[in-house]
Amino acid sequence: MPPSESDLEHPAFARIPPWVQQKLSAKAVETIKKVHHWMETEVIPAEPILKAQISQPEKRWKTPPIMKELREKAKKEGLFNLFLPKSFGDLSPGLTNLEYSCCAEIMGKVYWGAMTMNCHAPDTGNMELMAKYCNEEQKEKWLMPVLRGEKFSAYSMTEPDRATSDATNINCRITRDPKDPNWLVINGRKFYGNCIWGEDLGFYILMACSDPENPNPWKRHTTVIVPKDTPGLKMVRNLTVMGYDWAPEGHGEYLYTNARIPAENIILGEGRAFEIAQGRLGPGRIHHCMRLLGQTERAYELALIRATDQRKKPRGKLIGEFDSNIERLASMRLQLDSMRLVVMNAADTMDLKGNKAGRYAIAQSKILVPQACADIIDECMQMHGGAGVTQLYPLPEMWTYARFVRLADGPDAAHRHQVGRDELKKAGKVKEQHDAYQRRYKELCQKWGVDEETFL
Ligand SMILES: Cc1cc2nc3c(=O)[nH]c(=O)nc-3n(C[C@H](O)[C@H](O)[C@H](O)COP(=O)(O)OP(=O)(O)OC[C@H]3O[C@@H](n4cnc5c(N)ncnc54)[C@H](O)[C@@H]3O)c2cc1C
């Protein structure tokens, strides 16, 4: 039964298009309202508190107390792990990808909002991966503590010395220990993946090369679980992103020097990393886009406030009274609403036709959303004048988030490349269709006595 009119009057549904509203289950309607209430009352007002807690140097890499408290509370209120799609059976809270996209946009209003509900990257993608490919013992040991919110996980694929957007280039090596084949030895350098200093980080899901001579490049790599306290694993440094250290999660650079892990930590089997990487490219891949919409809506709200701020009147007019700004606001609104359609279409395609069929729609979102959100947030900063680029507003951090999503989970250029190549494969069919128009045109010329050379 579609949601009632009174349900839909709730502000949580204000931006959800009617075709999506009609598809929402009663459970989804309740959950969306709860997520909205959670963000409005517990998360958005708490932004300065979390900032204050992590700004104390000795606490910078600890999970802030307010985050711990909120995670406990969210769990009790049934707001944990909302992202796990229905296909995950008992593990899933039962939302479709489309329904979850409505929740994710709302939680995206604050960068760390998703973490209060255990719906943050990279753990969402990792949990999906583990639920899909780990054996029962591995699930119990590694997945369950993350699902319960006791531990965080990291994903380690990128390398500083290789073009990792083409993952066949991954060069970090895994070999069997010649003295004891029940153990694996890892050597190499990795880039990104949460900072090892994070006190609640448990392990890295690492993709590395185990069979470099295999004639099939898609079978050369293996995915393993590396506990963060593994001897031989050393963090070289924490990487800043546009100058931010992104504490307490951070982004590390890592050196593996004869790091040993048990062979039972192999996920799915040796040489099967690409099967896993393909599987990881499901819903988790557009969660950032869903949340970025919420983040950008928030920047837009700030721009609306600024545009009508009575204290700010260049040339005696409100900022929102200049035609150029009125048009800017209209164009931002239009862009936001159209991006939402693209993201929701990707989620719906995955629900109706599966993740593989959703690949193109996911790529569309990944190409369109981060760049357009960065542009919108940039305009919102501009409308704030000098203050907009300072810590007095969350706008610089919002912009940084949009900017880095152009790279995280694969650069937009690689998605464009893939989409462009797929498009070119259609050229032959399109040409046949156009040749058919020409043949028919010539028949019509004969019938109607028109000289065919006139228009060809
Ligand atoms: C904030 C942040 C968090 C991240 N988190 C993680 C993480 O948790 N784990 C992890 O493993 N990685 C993570 N990454 C890394 C990210 O996934 C990679 O940086 C990204 O996939 C690109 O790989 P690369 O850096 O090796 O770039 P390269 O592969 O060297 O590519 C460099 C550039 O070449 C161009 N290019 C590449 N391919 C094509 C193509 N097909 N067509 C046209 N141009 C192309 C693009 O401009 C691209 O940006 C994170 C990155 C950021 C910024």
PDB file of N, CA, C and O in Angstrom, residues 178-214:
ATOM      1  N   PRO A 178      57.232 -20.158   2.325  1.00  0.00           N
ATOM      2  CA  PRO A 178      57.801 -21.445   1.886  1.00  0.00           C
ATOM      3  C   PRO A 178      57.976 -22.426   3.038  1.00  0.00           C
ATOM      4  O   PRO A 178      57.915 -23.644   2.841  1.00  0.00           O
ATOM      5  N   LYS A 179      58.143 -21.897   4.273  1.00  0.00           N
ATOM      6  CA  LYS A 179      58.357 -22.811   5.406  1.00  0.00           C
ATOM      7  C   LYS A 179      57.034 -23.352   5.952  1.00  0.00           C
ATOM      8  O   LYS A 179      56.983 -24.434   6.526  1.00  0.00           O
ATOM      9  N   ASP A 180      55.972 -22.576   5.779  1.00  0.00           N
ATOM     10  CA  ASP A 180      54.671 -23.013   6.291  1.00  0.00           C
ATOM     11  C   ASP A 180      53.564 -22.451   5.394  1.00  0.00           C
ATOM     12  O   ASP A 180      53.146 -21.292   5.548  1.00  0.00           O
ATOM     13  N   PRO A 181      53.076 -23.283   4.434  1.00  0.00           N
ATOM     14  CA  PRO A 181      52.109 -22.768   3.451  1.00  0.00           C
ATOM     15  C   PRO A 181      50.760 -22.372   4.059  1.00  0.00           C
ATOM     16  O   PRO A 181      49.891 -21.848   3.358  1.00  0.00           O
ATOM     17  N   ASN A 182      50.574 -22.611   5.371  1.00  0.00           N
ATOM     18  CA  ASN A 182      49.344 -22.114   6.006  1.00  0.00           C
ATOM     19  C   ASN A 182      49.431 -20.628   6.318  1.00  0.00           C
ATOM     20  O   ASN A 182      48.499 -20.047   6.861  1.00  0.00           O
ATOM     21  N   TRP A 183      50.588 -20.054   6.004  1.00  0.00           N
ATOM     22  CA  TRP A 183      50.777 -18.621   6.234  1.00  0.00           C
ATOM     23  C   TRP A 183      51.099 -17.905   4.930  1.00  0.00           C
ATOM     24  O   TRP A 183      51.712 -18.477   4.034  1.00  0.00           O
ATOM     25  N   LEU A 184      50.663 -16.634   4.872  1.00  0.00           N
ATOM     26  CA  LEU A 184      50.933 -15.810   3.682  1.00  0.00           C
ATOM     27  C   LEU A 184      51.879 -14.681   4.085  1.00  0.00           C
ATOM     28  O   LEU A 184      51.821 -14.192   5.224  1.00  0.00           O
ATOM     29  N   VAL A 185      52.702 -14.252   3.109  1.00  0.00           N
ATOM     30  CA  VAL A 185      53.639 -13.150   3.373  1.00  0.00           C
ATOM     31  C   VAL A 185      53.314 -12.024   2.399  1.00  0.00           C
ATOM     32  O   VAL A 185      53.167 -12.256   1.191  1.00  0.00           O
ATOM     33  N   ILE A 186      53.202 -10.810   2.943  1.00  0.00           N
ATOM     34  CA  ILE A 186      52.808  -9.658   2.100  1.00  0.00           C
ATOM     35  C   ILE A 186      53.945  -8.652   2.051  1.00  0.00           C
ATOM     36  O   ILE A 186      54.528  -8.297   3.092  1.00  0.00           O
ATOM     37  N   ASN A 187      54.238  -8.159   0.831  1.00  0.00           N
ATOM     38  CA  ASN A 187      55.248  -7.106   0.655  1.00  0.00           C
ATOM     39  C   ASN A 187      54.737  -6.093  -0.357  1.00  0.00           C
ATOM     40  O   ASN A 187      54.273  -6.478  -1.445  1.00  0.00           O
ATOM     41  N   GLY A 188      54.856  -4.821  -0.029  1.00  0.00           N
ATOM     42  CA  GLY A 188      54.445  -3.787  -0.982  1.00  0.00           C
ATOM     43  C   GLY A 188      54.042  -2.516  -0.279  1.00  0.00           C
ATOM     44  O   GLY A 188      54.167  -2.385   0.945  1.00  0.00           O
ATOM     45  N   ARG A 189      53.564  -1.564  -1.093  1.00  0.00           N
ATOM     46  CA  ARG A 189      53.193  -0.261  -0.553  1.00  0.00           C
ATOM     47  C   ARG A 189      51.749   0.059  -0.946  1.00  0.00           C
ATOM     48  O   ARG A 189      51.367  -0.178  -2.100  1.00  0.00           O
ATOM     49  N   LYS A 190      50.989   0.522  -0.012  1.00  0.00           N
ATOM     50  CA  LYS A 190      49.592   0.872  -0.276  1.00  0.00           C
ATOM     51  C   LYS A 190      49.338   2.314   0.130  1.00  0.00           C
ATOM     52  O   LYS A 190      50.052   2.893   0.962  1.00  0.00           O
ATOM     53  N   PHE A 191      48.262   2.852  -0.412  1.00  0.00           N
ATOM     54  CA  PHE A 191      47.954   4.262  -0.321  1.00  0.00           C
ATOM     55  C   PHE A 191      46.461   4.377  -0.022  1.00  0.00           C
ATOM     56  O   PHE A 191      45.675   3.668  -0.663  1.00  0.00           O
ATOM     57  N   TYR A 192      46.072   5.197   0.894  1.00  0.00           N
ATOM     58  CA  TYR A 192      44.668   5.301   1.329  1.00  0.00           C
ATOM     59  C   TYR A 192      44.268   4.054   2.129  1.00  0.00           C
ATOM     60  O   TYR A 192      45.059   3.127   2.270  1.00  0.00           O
ATOM     61  N   GLY A 193      43.022   4.046   2.600  1.00  0.00           N
ATOM     62  CA  GLY A 193      42.615   3.027   3.581  1.00  0.00           C
ATOM     63  C   GLY A 193      42.786   3.700   4.938  1.00  0.00           C
ATOM     64  O   GLY A 193      43.834   4.313   5.212  1.00  0.00           O
ATOM     65  N   ASN A 194      41.785   3.546   5.812  1.00  0.00           N
ATOM     66  CA  ASN A 194      41.753   4.349   7.052  1.00  0.00           C
ATOM     67  C   ASN A 194      43.054   4.288   7.839  1.00  0.00           C
ATOM     68  O   ASN A 194      43.736   3.269   7.854  1.00  0.00           O
ATOM     69  N   CYS A 195      43.310   5.383   8.533  1.00  0.00           N
ATOM     70  CA  CYS A 195      44.536   5.548   9.312  1.00  0.00           C
ATOM     71  C   CYS A 195      44.603   4.516  10.450  1.00  0.00           C
ATOM     72  O   CYS A 195      43.620   4.298  11.160  1.00  0.00           O
ATOM     73  N   ILE A 196      45.775   3.931  10.607  1.00  0.00           N
ATOM     74  CA  ILE A 196      45.968   2.870  11.587  1.00  0.00           C
ATOM     75  C   ILE A 196      45.819   3.382  13.034  1.00  0.00           C
ATOM     76  O   ILE A 196      45.581   2.619  13.956  1.00  0.00           O
ATOM     77  N   TRP A 197      45.931   4.707  13.199  1.00  0.00           N
ATOM     78  CA  TRP A 197      45.827   5.271  14.548  1.00  0.00           C
ATOM     79  C   TRP A 197      44.405   5.213  15.094  1.00  0.00           C
ATOM     80  O   TRP A 197      44.209   5.316  16.297  1.00  0.00           O
ATOM     81  N   GLY A 198      43.424   5.105  14.204  1.00  0.00           N
ATOM     82  CA  GLY A 198      42.026   5.081  14.674  1.00  0.00           C
ATOM     83  C   GLY A 198      41.844   3.952  15.686  1.00  0.00           C
ATOM     84  O   GLY A 198      42.081   2.790  15.355  1.00  0.00           O
ATOM     85  N   GLU A 199      41.443   4.292  16.908  1.00  0.00           N
ATOM     86  CA  GLU A 199      41.477   3.276  17.975  1.00  0.00           C
ATOM     87  C   GLU A 199      40.527   2.110  17.727  1.00  0.00           C
ATOM     88  O   GLU A 199      40.767   1.002  18.192  1.00  0.00           O
ATOM     89  N   ASP A 200      39.444   2.343  16.994  1.00  0.00           N
ATOM     90  CA  ASP A 200      38.478   1.261  16.801  1.00  0.00           C
ATOM     91  C   ASP A 200      38.628   0.550  15.456  1.00  0.00           C
ATOM     92  O   ASP A 200      37.787  -0.272  15.087  1.00  0.00           O
ATOM     93  N   LEU A 201      39.684   0.884  14.721  1.00  0.00           N
ATOM     94  CA  LEU A 201      39.908   0.195  13.451  1.00  0.00           C
ATOM     95  C   LEU A 201      40.392  -1.232  13.726  1.00  0.00           C
ATOM     96  O   LEU A 201      41.325  -1.423  14.523  1.00  0.00           O
ATOM     97  N   GLY A 202      39.766  -2.214  13.070  1.00  0.00           N
ATOM     98  CA  GLY A 202      40.128  -3.602  13.338  1.00  0.00           C
ATOM     99  C   GLY A 202      41.057  -4.214  12.295  1.00  0.00           C
ATOM    100  O   GLY A 202      42.006  -4.899  12.614  1.00  0.00           O
ATOM    101  N   PHE A 203      40.767  -3.964  11.006  1.00  0.00           N
ATOM    102  CA  PHE A 203      41.512  -4.681   9.957  1.00  0.00           C
ATOM    103  C   PHE A 203      41.378  -3.988   8.602  1.00  0.00           C
ATOM    104  O   PHE A 203      40.515  -3.129   8.414  1.00  0.00           O
ATOM    105  N   TYR A 204      42.264  -4.424   7.697  1.00  0.00           N
ATOM    106  CA  TYR A 204      42.251  -3.952   6.313  1.00  0.00           C
ATOM    107  C   TYR A 204      41.798  -5.100   5.415  1.00  0.00           C
ATOM    108  O   TYR A 204      42.247  -6.234   5.604  1.00  0.00           O
ATOM    109  N   ILE A 205      40.941  -4.790   4.445  1.00  0.00           N
ATOM    110  CA  ILE A 205      40.654  -5.761   3.392  1.00  0.00           C
ATOM    111  C   ILE A 205      41.586  -5.377   2.245  1.00  0.00           C
ATOM    112  O   ILE A 205      41.468  -4.282   1.668  1.00  0.00           O
ATOM    113  N   LEU A 206      42.548  -6.241   1.983  1.00  0.00           N
ATOM    114  CA  LEU A 206      43.647  -5.893   1.082  1.00  0.00           C
ATOM    115  C   LEU A 206      43.554  -6.672  -0.223  1.00  0.00           C
ATOM    116  O   LEU A 206      43.323  -7.883  -0.217  1.00  0.00           O
ATOM    117  N   MET A 207      43.740  -5.955  -1.333  1.00  0.00           N
ATOM    118  CA  MET A 207      43.806  -6.626  -2.637  1.00  0.00           C
ATOM    119  C   MET A 207      45.254  -6.579  -3.094  1.00  0.00           C
ATOM    120  O   MET A 207      45.858  -5.496  -3.146  1.00  0.00           O
ATOM    121  N   ALA A 208      45.840  -7.750  -3.388  1.00  0.00           N
ATOM    122  CA  ALA A 208      47.249  -7.781  -3.778  1.00  0.00           C
ATOM    123  C   ALA A 208      47.468  -8.884  -4.808  1.00  0.00           C
ATOM    124  O   ALA A 208      46.589  -9.718  -5.045  1.00  0.00           O
ATOM    125  N   CYS A 209      48.668  -8.855  -5.404  1.00  0.00           N
ATOM    126  CA  CYS A 209      48.974  -9.766  -6.509  1.00  0.00           C
ATOM    127  C   CYS A 209      49.581 -11.067  -5.973  1.00  0.00           C
ATOM    128  O   CYS A 209      50.597 -11.035  -5.276  1.00  0.00           O
ATOM    129  N   SER A 210      48.961 -12.201  -6.289  1.00  0.00           N
ATOM    130  CA  SER A 210      49.448 -13.479  -5.761  1.00  0.00           C
ATOM    131  C   SER A 210      49.999 -14.378  -6.861  1.00  0.00           C
ATOM    132  O   SER A 210      50.677 -15.352  -6.587  1.00  0.00           O
ATOM    133  N   ASP A 211      49.691 -14.063  -8.135  1.00  0.00           N
ATOM    134  CA  ASP A 211      50.102 -14.953  -9.227  1.00  0.00           C
ATOM    135  C   ASP A 211      50.440 -14.105 -10.456  1.00  0.00           C
ATOM    136  O   ASP A 211      49.724 -14.123 -11.472  1.00  0.00           O
ATOM    137  N   PRO A 212      51.583 -13.348 -10.375  1.00  0.00           N
ATOM    138  CA  PRO A 212      51.862 -12.358 -11.425  1.00  0.00           C
ATOM    139  C   PRO A 212      52.055 -12.961 -12.815  1.00  0.00           C
ATOM    140  O   PRO A 212      51.881 -12.271 -13.812  1.00  0.00           O
ATOM    141  N   GLU A 213      52.389 -14.272 -12.877  1.00  0.00           N
ATOM    142  CA  GLU A 213      52.661 -14.884 -14.193  1.00  0.00           C
ATOM    143  C   GLU A 213      51.400 -15.486 -14.820  1.00  0.00           C
ATOM    144  O   GLU A 213      51.457 -16.009 -15.934  1.00  0.00           O
ATOM    145  N   ASN A 214      50.282 -15.451 -14.121  1.00  0.00           N
ATOM    146  CA  ASN A 214      49.060 -16.057 -14.679  1.00  0.00           C
ATOM    147  C   ASN A 214      48.713 -15.357 -16.003  1.00  0.00           C
ATOM    148  O   ASN A 214      48.634 -14.127 -16.041  1.00  0.00           O
TER     149      ASN A 214
END
